[in-house]
């Protein structure tokens, strides 16, 4: 086999192996921290957003209310659906319980104003923690974007 042919085969093999290797990224099961009552959007790591960000839609397919078996009790939402583009960032604001023990969760996306992005929907699955430390005992109702998701008894 000639030297140039062997070099071409090795180059093609290296390109194929590199193209098929997994892309390293963040943990898709990482919880999205939502700070109640602040009204400032948070990104996946909980840092406040900066720059000229505009609200965008979120297309929710499924919401599950999870009660984790721990002490103290932990309450979490698992939300899955699609974002309009890969440039949109999932956001969730969790309100303090009102006088009727209703917890409102606003789910939306943000994107940099004027950002050019590929037009393809981006699937997501996010965990949103509902902080309950210091809350009085009772039955709480959780609403996501105006729709009732479920109820739970605290402390359990």
mmCIF file of C-alpha atoms in Angstrom:
data_model
loop_
_atom_site.group_PDB
_atom_site.id
_atom_site.type_symbol
_atom_site.label_atom_id
_atom_site.label_comp_id
_atom_site.label_asym_id
_atom_site.label_seq_id
_atom_site.Cartn_x
_atom_site.Cartn_y
_atom_site.Cartn_z
ATOM 1 C CA UNK A 1 0.000 0.000 0.000
ATOM 2 C CA UNK A 2 1.392 3.376 -0.895
ATOM 3 C CA UNK A 3 2.274 5.881 1.802
ATOM 4 C CA UNK A 4 -0.219 8.512 0.568
ATOM 5 C CA UNK A 5 -3.059 5.985 0.477
ATOM 6 C CA UNK A 6 -2.279 4.860 4.048
ATOM 7 C CA UNK A 7 -2.188 8.487 5.196
ATOM 8 C CA UNK A 8 -5.580 9.144 3.561
ATOM 9 C CA UNK A 9 -7.142 6.096 5.259
ATOM 10 C CA UNK A 10 -5.762 7.127 8.669
ATOM 11 C CA UNK A 11 -7.036 10.691 8.224
ATOM 12 C CA UNK A 12 -10.535 9.528 7.259
ATOM 13 C CA UNK A 13 -10.593 7.094 10.207
ATOM 14 C CA UNK A 14 -9.552 9.859 12.624
ATOM 15 C CA UNK A 15 -12.277 12.181 11.294
ATOM 16 C CA UNK A 16 -14.957 9.479 11.661
ATOM 17 C CA UNK A 17 -13.892 8.616 15.215
ATOM 18 C CA UNK A 18 -13.835 12.285 16.210
ATOM 19 C CA UNK A 19 -17.242 12.954 14.664
ATOM 20 C CA UNK A 20 -18.823 10.014 16.505
ATOM 21 C CA UNK A 21 -17.483 10.872 19.955
ATOM 22 C CA UNK A 22 -19.990 12.311 22.476
ATOM 23 C CA UNK A 23 -20.029 16.027 23.174
ATOM 24 C CA UNK A 24 -19.297 16.835 26.803
ATOM 25 C CA UNK A 25 -21.699 19.282 28.374
ATOM 26 C CA UNK A 26 -23.571 20.083 31.542
ATOM 27 C CA UNK A 27 -25.591 17.562 33.522
ATOM 28 C CA UNK A 28 -29.114 17.455 32.008
ATOM 29 C CA UNK A 29 -30.516 16.431 35.407
ATOM 30 C CA UNK A 30 -29.083 19.474 37.189
ATOM 31 C CA UNK A 31 -31.709 21.296 39.220
ATOM 32 C CA UNK A 32 -32.659 24.823 38.234
ATOM 33 C CA UNK A 33 -32.611 26.917 41.373
ATOM 34 C CA UNK A 34 -35.570 29.245 41.639
ATOM 35 C CA UNK A 35 -35.407 32.003 44.226
ATOM 36 C CA UNK A 36 -38.891 32.791 45.497
ATOM 37 C CA UNK A 37 -40.200 36.320 45.528
ATOM 38 C CA UNK A 38 -37.276 37.982 43.797
ATOM 39 C CA UNK A 39 -38.782 37.993 40.320
ATOM 40 C CA UNK A 40 -35.327 38.051 38.736
ATOM 41 C CA UNK A 41 -34.873 35.259 36.208
ATOM 42 C CA UNK A 42 -32.183 32.692 36.804
ATOM 43 C CA UNK A 43 -30.227 30.556 34.394
ATOM 44 C CA UNK A 44 -29.476 26.876 34.864
ATOM 45 C CA UNK A 45 -26.783 27.538 37.475
ATOM 46 C CA UNK A 46 -28.842 30.111 39.340
ATOM 47 C CA UNK A 47 -26.898 33.182 38.230
ATOM 48 C CA UNK A 48 -28.914 36.314 37.379
ATOM 49 C CA UNK A 49 -29.126 36.979 33.674
ATOM 50 C CA UNK A 50 -27.339 39.974 32.243
ATOM 51 C CA UNK A 51 -27.551 41.990 29.075
ATOM 52 C CA UNK A 52 -30.580 42.709 26.946
ATOM 53 C CA UNK A 53 -32.584 39.528 27.400
ATOM 54 C CA UNK A 54 -36.179 39.266 26.210
ATOM 55 C CA UNK A 55 -38.875 36.836 27.337
ATOM 56 C CA UNK A 56 -39.809 34.040 24.996
ATOM 57 C CA UNK A 57 -42.222 31.117 25.052
ATOM 58 C CA UNK A 58 -41.779 27.627 26.449
ATOM 59 C CA UNK A 59 -43.791 24.735 25.044
ATOM 60 C CA UNK A 60 -44.539 22.452 28.015
ATOM 61 C CA UNK A 61 -45.296 18.787 27.298
ATOM 62 C CA UNK A 62 -45.302 17.336 30.819
ATOM 63 C CA UNK A 63 -45.073 18.527 34.436
ATOM 64 C CA UNK A 64 -44.602 16.145 37.339
ATOM 65 C CA UNK A 65 -44.871 17.185 40.997
ATOM 66 C CA UNK A 66 -42.256 15.208 42.925
ATOM 67 C CA UNK A 67 -42.179 14.809 46.708
ATOM 68 C CA UNK A 68 -38.729 13.538 47.690
ATOM 69 C CA UNK A 69 -38.577 11.162 50.638
ATOM 70 C CA UNK A 70 -36.209 13.075 52.858
ATOM 71 C CA UNK A 71 -36.297 15.140 56.018
ATOM 72 C CA UNK A 72 -37.090 17.907 55.755
ATOM 73 C CA UNK A 73 -39.434 17.152 52.885
ATOM 74 C CA UNK A 74 -38.282 18.402 49.470
ATOM 75 C CA UNK A 75 -40.698 19.376 46.713
ATOM 76 C CA UNK A 76 -39.675 19.573 43.068
ATOM 77 C CA UNK A 77 -41.218 19.929 39.630
ATOM 78 C CA UNK A 78 -39.897 17.972 36.671
ATOM 79 C CA UNK A 79 -40.840 19.959 33.570
ATOM 80 C CA UNK A 80 -40.234 18.724 30.027
ATOM 81 C CA UNK A 81 -41.018 20.286 26.693
ATOM 82 C CA UNK A 82 -39.403 22.371 23.961
ATOM 83 C CA UNK A 83 -37.731 25.748 23.646
ATOM 84 C CA UNK A 84 -38.204 27.700 20.377
ATOM 85 C CA UNK A 85 -34.469 27.596 19.535
ATOM 86 C CA UNK A 86 -31.228 26.342 21.102
ATOM 87 C CA UNK A 87 -30.439 29.996 21.965
ATOM 88 C CA UNK A 88 -33.429 30.260 24.348
ATOM 89 C CA UNK A 89 -32.662 29.605 28.018
ATOM 90 C CA UNK A 90 -35.175 27.918 30.343
ATOM 91 C CA UNK A 91 -36.323 30.065 33.279
ATOM 92 C CA UNK A 92 -38.617 29.451 36.258
ATOM 93 C CA UNK A 93 -39.832 31.862 38.945
ATOM 94 C CA UNK A 94 -41.425 30.314 42.040
ATOM 95 C CA UNK A 95 -43.688 32.555 44.131
ATOM 96 C CA UNK A 96 -44.205 32.388 47.875
ATOM 97 C CA UNK A 97 -47.431 30.582 48.858
ATOM 98 C CA UNK A 98 -50.414 32.966 49.015
ATOM 99 C CA UNK A 99 -53.141 33.011 51.711
ATOM 100 C CA UNK A 100 -54.793 29.986 50.026
ATOM 101 C CA UNK A 101 -51.476 28.035 50.088
ATOM 102 C CA UNK A 102 -51.208 28.279 46.296
ATOM 103 C CA UNK A 103 -47.710 28.317 44.826
ATOM 104 C CA UNK A 104 -47.480 29.934 41.386
ATOM 105 C CA UNK A 105 -44.605 28.908 39.107
ATOM 106 C CA UNK A 106 -43.962 30.990 35.997
ATOM 107 C CA UNK A 107 -42.035 29.093 33.323
ATOM 108 C CA UNK A 108 -40.646 30.922 30.293
ATOM 109 C CA UNK A 109 -37.498 31.335 28.235
ATOM 110 C CA UNK A 110 -35.134 34.218 27.658
ATOM 111 C CA UNK A 111 -32.965 34.985 24.672
ATOM 112 C CA UNK A 112 -30.516 37.765 23.876
ATOM 113 C CA UNK A 113 -32.304 40.505 21.965
ATOM 114 C CA UNK A 114 -31.478 40.343 18.258
ATOM 115 C CA UNK A 115 -29.542 37.074 18.571
ATOM 116 C CA UNK A 116 -29.458 35.085 15.342
ATOM 117 C CA UNK A 117 -30.057 31.402 15.968
ATOM 118 C CA UNK A 118 -30.913 28.276 14.027
ATOM 119 C CA UNK A 119 -34.696 27.790 13.775
ATOM 120 C CA UNK A 120 -35.115 24.366 15.350
ATOM 121 C CA UNK A 121 -36.930 23.480 18.555
ATOM 122 C CA UNK A 122 -34.752 22.438 21.489
ATOM 123 C CA UNK A 123 -36.106 19.712 23.807
ATOM 124 C CA UNK A 124 -35.569 20.204 27.537
ATOM 125 C CA UNK A 125 -36.187 18.465 30.843
ATOM 126 C CA UNK A 126 -35.600 20.623 33.915
ATOM 127 C CA UNK A 127 -36.030 20.173 37.659
ATOM 128 C CA UNK A 128 -37.360 23.191 39.547
ATOM 129 C CA UNK A 129 -37.056 23.154 43.325
ATOM 130 C CA UNK A 130 -39.938 24.537 45.401
ATOM 131 C CA UNK A 131 -38.380 25.811 48.649
ATOM 132 C CA UNK A 132 -40.505 24.845 51.660
ATOM 133 C CA UNK A 133 -38.155 25.520 54.588
ATOM 134 C CA UNK A 134 -39.941 27.511 57.282
ATOM 135 C CA UNK A 135 -43.391 27.197 55.691
ATOM 136 C CA UNK A 136 -46.375 26.374 57.956
ATOM 137 C CA UNK A 137 -47.960 22.918 57.905
ATOM 138 C CA UNK A 138 -50.809 22.536 55.450
ATOM 139 C CA UNK A 139 -51.985 21.423 52.039
ATOM 140 C CA UNK A 140 -50.370 23.338 49.177
ATOM 141 C CA UNK A 141 -51.488 23.586 45.543
ATOM 142 C CA UNK A 142 -48.934 24.102 42.753
ATOM 143 C CA UNK A 143 -49.801 25.976 39.548
ATOM 144 C CA UNK A 144 -47.525 26.231 36.482
ATOM 145 C CA UNK A 145 -48.325 29.034 34.035
ATOM 146 C CA UNK A 146 -51.897 29.216 35.344
ATOM 147 C CA UNK A 147 -52.621 25.471 35.203
ATOM 148 C CA UNK A 148 -52.995 23.326 38.311
ATOM 149 C CA UNK A 149 -50.274 20.681 38.533
ATOM 150 C CA UNK A 150 -51.104 19.036 41.851
ATOM 151 C CA UNK A 151 -51.341 19.233 45.621
ATOM 152 C CA UNK A 152 -49.160 18.067 48.473
ATOM 153 C CA UNK A 153 -49.326 18.037 52.229
ATOM 154 C CA UNK A 154 -46.494 19.725 54.107
ATOM 155 C CA UNK A 155 -44.626 18.516 56.077
ATOM 156 C CA UNK A 156 -46.014 15.237 54.793
#
